[in-house]
PDB file of C-alpha atoms in Angstrom:
ATOM      1  CA  MET A   1      -5.753 -63.403 -75.325  1.00 36.00           C
ATOM      2  CA  ALA A   2      -7.152 -60.724 -73.004  1.00 43.00           C
ATOM      3  CA  GLU A   3     -10.203 -61.715 -70.993  1.00 52.00           C
ATOM      4  CA  THR A   4     -13.443 -60.110 -72.174  1.00 55.00           C
ATOM      5  CA  VAL A   5     -15.151 -58.261 -69.339  1.00 65.00           C
ATOM      6  CA  SER A   6     -18.945 -58.039 -69.380  1.00 82.00           C
ATOM      7  CA  ILE A   7     -20.215 -54.499 -68.784  1.00 93.00           C
ATOM      8  CA  ALA A   8     -23.913 -53.894 -68.123  1.00 94.00           C
ATOM      9  CA  ARG A   9     -25.436 -51.228 -70.350  1.00 95.00           C
ATOM     10  CA  ALA A  10     -28.941 -49.824 -69.987  1.00 96.00           C
ATOM     11  CA  ASP A  11     -31.150 -50.047 -73.069  1.00 96.00           C
ATOM     12  CA  GLU A  12     -32.649 -46.638 -72.262  1.00 96.00           C
ATOM     13  CA  PRO A  13     -30.425 -44.752 -69.805  1.00 97.00           C
ATOM     14  CA  LEU A  14     -31.956 -41.751 -68.078  1.00 97.00           C
ATOM     15  CA  ASP A  15     -31.186 -38.418 -69.710  1.00 97.00           C
ATOM     16  CA  LEU A  16     -29.493 -36.447 -66.932  1.00 97.00           C
ATOM     17  CA  SER A  17     -28.100 -33.744 -69.181  1.00 97.00           C
ATOM     18  CA  LEU A  18     -28.209 -30.155 -67.985  1.00 97.00           C
ATOM     19  CA  SER A  19     -29.500 -27.158 -69.919  1.00 98.00           C
ATOM     20  CA  ALA A  20     -27.213 -24.259 -70.810  1.00 97.00           C
ATOM     21  CA  ALA A  21     -28.770 -22.215 -67.997  1.00 98.00           C
ATOM     22  CA  GLU A  22     -28.228 -25.059 -65.523  1.00 98.00           C
ATOM     23  CA  LEU A  23     -24.603 -25.416 -66.585  1.00 98.00           C
ATOM     24  CA  GLU A  24     -24.074 -21.715 -65.983  1.00 98.00           C
ATOM     25  CA  ALA A  25     -25.788 -22.014 -62.605  1.00 97.00           C
ATOM     26  CA  HIS A  26     -23.622 -24.981 -61.607  1.00 98.00           C
ATOM     27  CA  THR A  27     -20.476 -23.134 -62.653  1.00 98.00           C
ATOM     28  CA  ALA A  28     -21.411 -20.136 -60.504  1.00 97.00           C
ATOM     29  CA  HIS A  29     -22.563 -22.306 -57.585  1.00 97.00           C
ATOM     30  CA  ILE A  30     -19.403 -24.410 -57.516  1.00 98.00           C
ATOM     31  CA  SER A  31     -17.163 -21.374 -57.943  1.00 98.00           C
ATOM     32  CA  GLU A  32     -18.856 -19.730 -54.969  1.00 98.00           C
ATOM     33  CA  PHE A  33     -18.441 -22.930 -52.981  1.00 97.00           C
ATOM     34  CA  ILE A  34     -14.691 -23.036 -53.648  1.00 98.00           C
ATOM     35  CA  VAL A  35     -14.278 -19.419 -52.595  1.00 98.00           C
ATOM     36  CA  GLU A  36     -16.342 -20.012 -49.447  1.00 97.00           C
ATOM     37  CA  ARG A  37     -14.264 -23.035 -48.439  1.00 97.00           C
ATOM     38  CA  LEU A  38     -10.995 -21.142 -48.829  1.00 98.00           C
ATOM     39  CA  ASP A  39     -12.385 -18.150 -46.957  1.00 98.00           C
ATOM     40  CA  ALA A  40     -13.573 -20.391 -44.124  1.00 97.00           C
ATOM     41  CA  ALA A  41     -10.087 -21.914 -43.875  1.00 97.00           C
ATOM     42  CA  GLY A  42      -8.413 -18.510 -44.034  1.00 98.00           C
ATOM     43  CA  VAL A  43      -6.242 -19.404 -47.038  1.00 98.00           C
ATOM     44  CA  ASP A  44      -5.827 -17.994 -50.533  1.00 97.00           C
ATOM     45  CA  ASP A  45      -4.602 -20.976 -52.563  1.00 98.00           C
ATOM     46  CA  ALA A  46      -5.827 -24.401 -53.679  1.00 98.00           C
ATOM     47  CA  ILE A  47      -3.991 -27.642 -54.482  1.00 98.00           C
ATOM     48  CA  ILE A  48      -5.292 -30.103 -57.100  1.00 98.00           C
ATOM     49  CA  ALA A  49      -3.878 -33.504 -58.046  1.00 97.00           C
ATOM     50  CA  LEU A  50      -4.031 -33.600 -61.852  1.00 96.00           C
ATOM     51  CA  SER A  51      -4.435 -37.039 -63.405  1.00 92.00           C
ATOM     52  CA  GLY A  52      -5.378 -36.103 -66.950  1.00 92.00           C
ATOM     53  CA  GLY A  53      -8.867 -37.506 -66.297  1.00 92.00           C
ATOM     54  CA  ILE A  54     -12.155 -35.678 -66.625  1.00 95.00           C
ATOM     55  CA  ASP A  55     -12.821 -35.183 -62.901  1.00 96.00           C
ATOM     56  CA  SER A  56      -9.523 -33.514 -62.019  1.00 96.00           C
ATOM     57  CA  THR A  57      -9.582 -31.531 -65.264  1.00 97.00           C
ATOM     58  CA  THR A  58     -13.075 -30.161 -64.609  1.00 98.00           C
ATOM     59  CA  THR A  59     -12.196 -29.343 -61.004  1.00 98.00           C
ATOM     60  CA  ALA A  60      -9.077 -27.482 -62.147  1.00 98.00           C
ATOM     61  CA  TYR A  61     -11.067 -25.425 -64.645  1.00 98.00           C
ATOM     62  CA  LEU A  62     -13.626 -24.564 -61.949  1.00 98.00           C
ATOM     63  CA  ALA A  63     -10.892 -23.639 -59.473  1.00 98.00           C
ATOM     64  CA  VAL A  64      -9.315 -21.240 -61.939  1.00 98.00           C
ATOM     65  CA  GLU A  65     -12.765 -19.822 -62.691  1.00 98.00           C
ATOM     66  CA  ALA A  66     -13.266 -19.207 -58.968  1.00 98.00           C
ATOM     67  CA  LEU A  67      -9.806 -18.156 -57.816  1.00 98.00           C
ATOM     68  CA  GLY A  68      -7.703 -17.205 -60.805  1.00 98.00           C
ATOM     69  CA  ALA A  69      -4.713 -19.139 -62.123  1.00 98.00           C
ATOM     70  CA  ASP A  70      -2.251 -17.625 -59.653  1.00 98.00           C
ATOM     71  CA  SER A  71      -4.117 -19.185 -56.716  1.00 98.00           C
ATOM     72  CA  VAL A  72      -4.226 -22.750 -58.068  1.00 98.00           C
ATOM     73  CA  TYR A  73      -1.297 -25.182 -57.908  1.00 98.00           C
ATOM     74  CA  GLY A  74      -1.295 -28.570 -59.623  1.00 98.00           C
ATOM     75  CA  LEU A  75       0.480 -31.789 -58.762  1.00 97.00           C
ATOM     76  CA  VAL A  76       1.086 -34.411 -61.447  1.00 96.00           C
ATOM     77  CA  MET A  77       2.036 -37.646 -59.680  1.00 95.00           C
ATOM     78  CA  PRO A  78       2.784 -40.494 -62.073  1.00 92.00           C
ATOM     79  CA  SER A  79       3.511 -44.064 -61.054  1.00 87.00           C
ATOM     80  CA  GLU A  80       4.737 -47.022 -63.092  1.00 82.00           C
ATOM     81  CA  VAL A  81       1.160 -48.038 -63.974  1.00 76.00           C
ATOM     82  CA  ASN A  82       0.048 -44.656 -65.336  1.00 69.00           C
ATOM     83  CA  ARG A  83      -0.427 -44.275 -69.055  1.00 65.00           C
ATOM     84  CA  ASP A  84       2.052 -41.775 -70.512  1.00 67.00           C
ATOM     85  CA  ARG A  85      -0.790 -40.060 -72.368  1.00 69.00           C
ATOM     86  CA  ASN A  86      -2.662 -39.355 -69.141  1.00 66.00           C
ATOM     87  CA  MET A  87       0.360 -37.733 -67.544  1.00 77.00           C
ATOM     88  CA  SER A  88       0.981 -35.587 -70.613  1.00 89.00           C
ATOM     89  CA  ASP A  89      -2.727 -34.670 -70.589  1.00 92.00           C
ATOM     90  CA  ALA A  90      -2.412 -33.632 -66.938  1.00 94.00           C
ATOM     91  CA  GLU A  91       0.459 -31.318 -67.814  1.00 95.00           C
ATOM     92  CA  ARG A  92      -1.479 -30.024 -70.817  1.00 95.00           C
ATOM     93  CA  VAL A  93      -4.370 -29.059 -68.527  1.00 96.00           C
ATOM     94  CA  ALA A  94      -2.033 -27.146 -66.208  1.00 97.00           C
ATOM     95  CA  GLU A  95      -0.362 -25.361 -69.112  1.00 96.00           C
ATOM     96  CA  THR A  96      -3.675 -24.530 -70.790  1.00 96.00           C
ATOM     97  CA  LEU A  97      -4.960 -22.996 -67.575  1.00 98.00           C
ATOM     98  CA  GLY A  98      -1.678 -21.247 -66.841  1.00 98.00           C
ATOM     99  CA  ILE A  99      -1.339 -22.692 -63.349  1.00 98.00           C
ATOM    100  CA  ALA A 100       1.940 -23.546 -61.641  1.00 98.00           C
ATOM    101  CA  TYR A 101       2.540 -27.287 -61.252  1.00 97.00           C
ATOM    102  CA  ASP A 102       5.153 -29.854 -60.388  1.00 97.00           C
ATOM    103  CA  VAL A 103       5.662 -33.473 -61.426  1.00 95.00           C
ATOM    104  CA  VAL A 104       6.373 -35.795 -58.494  1.00 96.00           C
ATOM    105  CA  GLU A 105       7.242 -39.426 -59.246  1.00 95.00           C
ATOM    106  CA  ILE A 106       5.553 -41.483 -56.516  1.00 94.00           C
ATOM    107  CA  GLU A 107       6.829 -44.977 -57.341  1.00 92.00           C
ATOM    108  CA  PRO A 108      10.026 -44.665 -55.238  1.00 94.00           C
ATOM    109  CA  VAL A 109       7.833 -43.821 -52.225  1.00 95.00           C
ATOM    110  CA  VAL A 110       5.492 -46.726 -53.002  1.00 92.00           C
ATOM    111  CA  ASP A 111       8.476 -49.067 -53.310  1.00 91.00           C
ATOM    112  CA  ALA A 112       9.809 -47.886 -49.951  1.00 93.00           C
ATOM    113  CA  VAL A 113       6.475 -48.571 -48.274  1.00 92.00           C
ATOM    114  CA  LEU A 114       6.174 -52.045 -49.797  1.00 90.00           C
ATOM    115  CA  ASP A 115       9.820 -52.916 -49.133  1.00 89.00           C
ATOM    116  CA  ALA A 116       9.193 -52.163 -45.474  1.00 91.00           C
ATOM    117  CA  PHE A 117       6.220 -54.550 -45.355  1.00 87.00           C
ATOM    118  CA  PRO A 118       6.978 -58.293 -45.595  1.00 83.00           C
ATOM    119  CA  GLY A 119       5.477 -60.354 -48.374  1.00 74.00           C
ATOM    120  CA  VAL A 120       4.379 -57.522 -50.669  1.00 71.00           C
ATOM    121  CA  THR A 121       5.954 -56.554 -53.987  1.00 61.00           C
ATOM    122  CA  THR A 122       5.346 -54.072 -56.791  1.00 54.00           C
ATOM    123  CA  ASP A 123       5.843 -56.862 -59.342  1.00 56.00           C
ATOM    124  CA  SER A 124       3.686 -55.823 -62.305  1.00 45.00           C
ATOM    125  CA  GLU A 125       2.664 -59.452 -62.898  1.00 48.00           C
ATOM    126  CA  ILE A 126       0.549 -59.522 -59.726  1.00 53.00           C
ATOM    127  CA  GLU A 127      -3.016 -60.208 -60.844  1.00 57.00           C
ATOM    128  CA  THR A 128      -4.681 -61.402 -57.665  1.00 60.00           C
ATOM    129  CA  ASP A 129      -6.986 -59.498 -55.389  1.00 66.00           C
ATOM    130  CA  PRO A 130      -6.803 -58.306 -52.682  1.00 71.00           C
ATOM    131  CA  LEU A 131      -3.035 -57.781 -53.151  1.00 82.00           C
ATOM    132  CA  LYS A 132      -3.454 -55.935 -56.453  1.00 82.00           C
ATOM    133  CA  THR A 133      -6.014 -53.625 -54.880  1.00 85.00           C
ATOM    134  CA  ALA A 134      -3.889 -53.140 -51.758  1.00 88.00           C
ATOM    135  CA  VAL A 135      -0.866 -52.043 -53.786  1.00 88.00           C
ATOM    136  CA  GLY A 136      -3.059 -49.791 -55.919  1.00 89.00           C
ATOM    137  CA  ASN A 137      -4.440 -48.168 -52.790  1.00 92.00           C
ATOM    138  CA  VAL A 138      -0.900 -47.485 -51.543  1.00 93.00           C
ATOM    139  CA  ARG A 139      -0.281 -45.470 -54.715  1.00 94.00           C
ATOM    140  CA  VAL A 140      -3.436 -43.452 -54.182  1.00 95.00           C
ATOM    141  CA  ARG A 141      -2.636 -42.797 -50.517  1.00 97.00           C
ATOM    142  CA  VAL A 142       0.912 -41.715 -51.297  1.00 97.00           C
ATOM    143  CA  ARG A 143      -0.576 -39.043 -53.561  1.00 97.00           C
ATOM    144  CA  ALA A 144      -2.713 -37.835 -50.656  1.00 97.00           C
ATOM    145  CA  VAL A 145       0.406 -37.497 -48.503  1.00 98.00           C
ATOM    146  CA  VAL A 146       2.107 -35.425 -51.214  1.00 98.00           C
ATOM    147  CA  ASN A 147      -1.028 -33.288 -51.627  1.00 98.00           C
ATOM    148  CA  TYR A 148      -0.962 -32.356 -47.958  1.00 98.00           C
ATOM    149  CA  LEU A 149       2.788 -31.801 -47.918  1.00 98.00           C
ATOM    150  CA  ALA A 150       2.240 -29.194 -50.634  1.00 98.00           C
ATOM    151  CA  ALA A 151      -0.846 -27.798 -48.912  1.00 98.00           C
ATOM    152  CA  ASN A 152       0.947 -27.368 -45.596  1.00 98.00           C
ATOM    153  CA  GLN A 153       3.949 -25.814 -47.293  1.00 97.00           C
ATOM    154  CA  ARG A 154       1.810 -23.376 -49.268  1.00 97.00           C
ATOM    155  CA  ASP A 155      -0.890 -22.784 -46.645  1.00 97.00           C
ATOM    156  CA  ALA A 156      -3.463 -24.042 -49.127  1.00 98.00           C
ATOM    157  CA  LEU A 157      -6.599 -26.185 -49.279  1.00 98.00           C
ATOM    158  CA  VAL A 158      -6.676 -29.544 -51.089  1.00 98.00           C
ATOM    159  CA  LEU A 159      -9.532 -29.703 -53.605  1.00 98.00           C
ATOM    160  CA  GLY A 160     -10.871 -33.189 -54.222  1.00 97.00           C
ATOM    161  CA  THR A 161     -12.079 -34.446 -57.565  1.00 96.00           C
ATOM    162  CA  GLY A 162     -14.785 -36.904 -56.502  1.00 95.00           C
ATOM    163  CA  ASN A 163     -18.129 -36.860 -58.292  1.00 97.00           C
ATOM    164  CA  ARG A 164     -21.598 -37.903 -57.112  1.00 97.00           C
ATOM    165  CA  SER A 165     -21.646 -41.232 -58.950  1.00 97.00           C
ATOM    166  CA  GLU A 166     -18.411 -42.517 -57.453  1.00 95.00           C
ATOM    167  CA  ALA A 167     -19.213 -41.223 -53.963  1.00 96.00           C
ATOM    168  CA  GLN A 168     -22.522 -43.086 -53.898  1.00 97.00           C
ATOM    169  CA  VAL A 169     -20.903 -46.447 -54.640  1.00 96.00           C
ATOM    170  CA  GLY A 170     -17.633 -45.858 -52.779  1.00 95.00           C
ATOM    171  CA  TYR A 171     -15.528 -45.906 -55.915  1.00 94.00           C
ATOM    172  CA  TYR A 172     -12.523 -44.179 -54.394  1.00 94.00           C
ATOM    173  CA  THR A 173      -9.795 -44.980 -51.893  1.00 94.00           C
ATOM    174  CA  LYS A 174     -10.522 -44.240 -48.258  1.00 94.00           C
ATOM    175  CA  TYR A 175      -7.824 -41.861 -46.964  1.00 95.00           C
ATOM    176  CA  GLY A 176      -6.539 -41.654 -50.543  1.00 95.00           C
ATOM    177  CA  ASP A 177      -8.387 -39.624 -53.179  1.00 94.00           C
ATOM    178  CA  GLY A 178     -11.101 -39.290 -50.530  1.00 93.00           C
ATOM    179  CA  ALA A 179      -8.646 -37.499 -48.216  1.00 95.00           C
ATOM    180  CA  VAL A 180      -9.252 -33.888 -49.218  1.00 97.00           C
ATOM    181  CA  ASP A 181     -10.685 -30.677 -47.786  1.00 97.00           C
ATOM    182  CA  CYS A 182     -13.709 -30.517 -50.090  1.00 97.00           C
ATOM    183  CA  HIS A 183     -15.148 -32.005 -53.285  1.00 97.00           C
ATOM    184  CA  PRO A 184     -16.318 -29.211 -55.642  1.00 97.00           C
ATOM    185  CA  ILE A 185     -18.022 -31.553 -58.148  1.00 97.00           C
ATOM    186  CA  ALA A 186     -19.634 -33.821 -55.539  1.00 97.00           C
ATOM    187  CA  ASN A 187     -23.139 -32.767 -56.640  1.00 96.00           C
ATOM    188  CA  LEU A 188     -22.693 -33.925 -60.238  1.00 98.00           C
ATOM    189  CA  TYR A 189     -23.161 -37.377 -61.745  1.00 97.00           C
ATOM    190  CA  LYS A 190     -20.343 -38.574 -64.006  1.00 97.00           C
ATOM    191  CA  GLY A 191     -22.163 -37.756 -67.235  1.00 96.00           C
ATOM    192  CA  GLN A 192     -22.902 -34.258 -65.951  1.00 98.00           C
ATOM    193  CA  VAL A 193     -19.205 -33.752 -65.155  1.00 97.00           C
ATOM    194  CA  ARG A 194     -18.373 -34.524 -68.771  1.00 96.00           C
ATOM    195  CA  GLN A 195     -21.067 -32.101 -69.929  1.00 97.00           C
ATOM    196  CA  LEU A 196     -19.884 -29.320 -67.610  1.00 98.00           C
ATOM    197  CA  ALA A 197     -16.304 -29.879 -68.766  1.00 97.00           C
ATOM    198  CA  LYS A 198     -17.280 -29.169 -72.367  1.00 97.00           C
ATOM    199  CA  HIS A 199     -19.236 -26.116 -71.232  1.00 97.00           C
ATOM    200  CA  LEU A 200     -16.090 -24.819 -69.512  1.00 97.00           C
ATOM    201  CA  GLY A 201     -14.031 -25.272 -72.677  1.00 97.00           C
ATOM    202  CA  VAL A 202     -12.310 -28.582 -71.976  1.00 96.00           C
ATOM    203  CA  GLU A 203     -11.252 -30.182 -75.258  1.00 93.00           C
ATOM    204  CA  ASP A 204     -13.340 -33.134 -76.454  1.00 92.00           C
ATOM    205  CA  ASP A 205     -10.516 -35.673 -76.298  1.00 91.00           C
ATOM    206  CA  LEU A 206     -10.202 -34.993 -72.555  1.00 92.00           C
ATOM    207  CA  ALA A 207     -13.931 -34.725 -71.884  1.00 91.00           C
ATOM    208  CA  GLU A 208     -14.659 -38.060 -73.591  1.00 89.00           C
ATOM    209  CA  LYS A 209     -11.627 -40.001 -72.389  1.00 88.00           C
ATOM    210  CA  THR A 210     -12.208 -43.489 -70.937  1.00 81.00           C
ATOM    211  CA  ALA A 211     -12.243 -43.164 -67.160  1.00 79.00           C
ATOM    212  CA  SER A 212      -9.546 -44.991 -65.209  1.00 74.00           C
ATOM    213  CA  ALA A 213      -8.337 -44.713 -61.635  1.00 68.00           C
ATOM    214  CA  GLU A 214      -5.096 -46.315 -62.905  1.00 67.00           C
ATOM    215  CA  MET A 215      -4.517 -48.255 -59.710  1.00 69.00           C
ATOM    216  CA  TRP A 216      -2.926 -50.975 -61.847  1.00 68.00           C
ATOM    217  CA  SER A 217      -2.009 -51.404 -65.510  1.00 72.00           C
ATOM    218  CA  GLY A 218      -4.932 -51.607 -67.905  1.00 71.00           C
ATOM    219  CA  GLN A 219      -7.584 -50.813 -65.305  1.00 75.00           C
ATOM    220  CA  THR A 220     -10.754 -48.985 -66.369  1.00 83.00           C
ATOM    221  CA  ASP A 221     -13.534 -47.766 -64.107  1.00 86.00           C
ATOM    222  CA  GLU A 222     -16.398 -49.302 -66.057  1.00 89.00           C
ATOM    223  CA  GLU A 223     -14.819 -52.755 -66.198  1.00 89.00           C
ATOM    224  CA  GLU A 224     -14.187 -52.686 -62.469  1.00 88.00           C
ATOM    225  CA  LEU A 225     -17.691 -51.438 -61.700  1.00 91.00           C
ATOM    226  CA  GLY A 226     -19.235 -53.958 -64.084  1.00 93.00           C
ATOM    227  CA  MET A 227     -21.412 -51.342 -65.816  1.00 95.00           C
ATOM    228  CA  ASP A 228     -21.020 -48.195 -67.861  1.00 95.00           C
ATOM    229  CA  TYR A 229     -21.472 -44.769 -66.309  1.00 96.00           C
ATOM    230  CA  PRO A 230     -24.797 -43.946 -68.025  1.00 96.00           C
ATOM    231  CA  THR A 231     -26.244 -47.085 -66.439  1.00 97.00           C
ATOM    232  CA  LEU A 232     -24.758 -46.347 -63.022  1.00 97.00           C
ATOM    233  CA  ASP A 233     -25.930 -42.724 -63.144  1.00 98.00           C
ATOM    234  CA  SER A 234     -29.423 -43.836 -64.106  1.00 98.00           C
ATOM    235  CA  VAL A 235     -29.733 -46.336 -61.264  1.00 98.00           C
ATOM    236  CA  LEU A 236     -28.448 -43.822 -58.749  1.00 98.00           C
ATOM    237  CA  ALA A 237     -30.759 -41.037 -59.915  1.00 98.00           C
ATOM    238  CA  LEU A 238     -33.858 -43.210 -60.128  1.00 98.00           C
ATOM    239  CA  HIS A 239     -33.408 -45.624 -57.230  1.00 98.00           C
ATOM    240  CA  ILE A 240     -30.657 -44.708 -54.736  1.00 97.00           C
ATOM    241  CA  ASP A 241     -31.265 -40.947 -54.843  1.00 97.00           C
ATOM    242  CA  GLY A 242     -34.729 -41.148 -56.392  1.00 97.00           C
ATOM    243  CA  PRO A 243     -38.144 -42.624 -55.610  1.00 97.00           C
ATOM    244  CA  LEU A 244     -38.427 -45.611 -57.940  1.00 98.00           C
ATOM    245  CA  SER A 245     -38.432 -49.194 -56.724  1.00 98.00           C
ATOM    246  CA  LYS A 246     -35.919 -51.763 -57.899  1.00 97.00           C
ATOM    247  CA  SER A 247     -38.320 -53.297 -60.393  1.00 98.00           C
ATOM    248  CA  ALA A 248     -39.531 -49.928 -61.700  1.00 98.00           C
ATOM    249  CA  THR A 249     -35.960 -48.736 -62.190  1.00 98.00           C
ATOM    250  CA  ALA A 250     -35.016 -51.916 -64.052  1.00 98.00           C
ATOM    251  CA  ARG A 251     -38.047 -51.526 -66.352  1.00 98.00           C
ATOM    252  CA  GLU A 252     -37.471 -47.809 -66.893  1.00 97.00           C
ATOM    253  CA  ILE A 253     -33.912 -48.153 -68.190  1.00 98.00           C
ATOM    254  CA  GLY A 254     -33.967 -51.711 -69.515  1.00 98.00           C
ATOM    255  CA  VAL A 255     -31.588 -53.685 -67.313  1.00 97.00           C
ATOM    256  CA  PRO A 256     -31.971 -56.865 -65.241  1.00 97.00           C
ATOM    257  CA  GLU A 257     -32.903 -56.305 -61.591  1.00 97.00           C
ATOM    258  CA  SER A 258     -29.538 -57.847 -60.700  1.00 97.00           C
ATOM    259  CA  VAL A 259     -27.866 -54.640 -61.929  1.00 97.00           C
ATOM    260  CA  ILE A 260     -29.931 -52.616 -59.451  1.00 98.00           C
ATOM    261  CA  ASP A 261     -28.923 -55.088 -56.727  1.00 98.00           C
ATOM    262  CA  GLU A 262     -25.249 -54.580 -57.581  1.00 97.00           C
ATOM    263  CA  VAL A 263     -25.528 -50.809 -57.214  1.00 97.00           C
ATOM    264  CA  ARG A 264     -27.490 -51.153 -53.963  1.00 97.00           C
ATOM    265  CA  ASP A 265     -24.833 -53.501 -52.580  1.00 97.00           C
ATOM    266  CA  LEU A 266     -22.029 -51.105 -53.536  1.00 97.00           C
ATOM    267  CA  HIS A 267     -23.893 -48.202 -51.942  1.00 97.00           C
ATOM    268  CA  ALA A 268     -24.530 -50.084 -48.702  1.00 97.00           C
ATOM    269  CA  ALA A 269     -21.017 -51.533 -48.434  1.00 97.00           C
ATOM    270  CA  SER A 270     -19.416 -48.108 -48.891  1.00 96.00           C
ATOM    271  CA  GLU A 271     -21.489 -46.274 -46.291  1.00 96.00           C
ATOM    272  CA  HIS A 272     -18.456 -46.128 -43.992  1.00 95.00           C
ATOM    273  CA  LYS A 273     -16.572 -44.087 -46.587  1.00 94.00           C
ATOM    274  CA  ARG A 274     -19.210 -41.355 -46.509  1.00 91.00           C
ATOM    275  CA  ASN A 275     -19.097 -40.937 -42.717  1.00 91.00           C
ATOM    276  CA  MET A 276     -16.556 -40.071 -40.064  1.00 86.00           C
ATOM    277  CA  PRO A 277     -15.004 -43.152 -38.396  1.00 89.00           C
ATOM    278  CA  PRO A 278     -17.380 -44.309 -35.643  1.00 87.00           C
ATOM    279  CA  GLY A 279     -16.716 -44.210 -31.930  1.00 90.00           C
ATOM    280  CA  PRO A 280     -18.696 -45.280 -28.880  1.00 88.00           C
ATOM    281  CA  ALA A 281     -21.385 -42.955 -27.595  1.00 89.00           C
ATOM    282  CA  PRO A 282     -20.533 -40.923 -24.468  1.00 93.00           C
ATOM    283  CA  LEU A 283     -21.312 -42.776 -21.237  1.00 90.00           C
ATOM    284  CA  TYR A 284     -22.598 -39.623 -19.545  1.00 87.00           C
TER     285      TYR A 284
END
């Protein structure tokens, strides 16, 4: 029998939804940002890794809005742990938008990396951390390598798909899905990404899909985080990004203070991901 994972859920999550005017403003603002980043780099094209999830789908729609379909290229990079539906959804997004894309199977590359390192295997029965996480991170970093191979070949910029919620708690792989040239949806909480997706015309089954980084079989974001996204978004907006104290935030949304502590700990522990690698100060 599968283990039941406890997920914290706020009794009264904060309503972070955007008005129609705000959604239009965000669409224009992000589109302008994408154009500015490409102009600054002196390139005409953008690369996006398409996973079939809401973040990459929304970013792809915004990129086409900003640049046109001819200037956006998608990479679908399945591994042995990816759900078939997600990969078909990724291709559906590319075909709906009319962008060129390729499918690159990454598992042979992952196997080559692990075969070269003693004591590590891709055996799907591995259930122990940190090995499970380490192998999952290899998959994510291999995708980053392929992204930049395509970007260098095409003289293009790699668009990231990270949102505000996941950035604030470090829920991404350093030098993996965090290894990009810019993050167009970095100013949006997860729930707002879903809302903007629907505004842009993304179909409901994609906009409402359960989020999963798919670093290993059966993984979901909310189970790994230990809380649902409305709760995480609420804590971030009220406490990490906002002015409320721990106790006030817990009372406002109806969760134990331990949930606020968990988010604070994740935020503090992932600070290194949000900064350049440190070096010693100049002596002179």
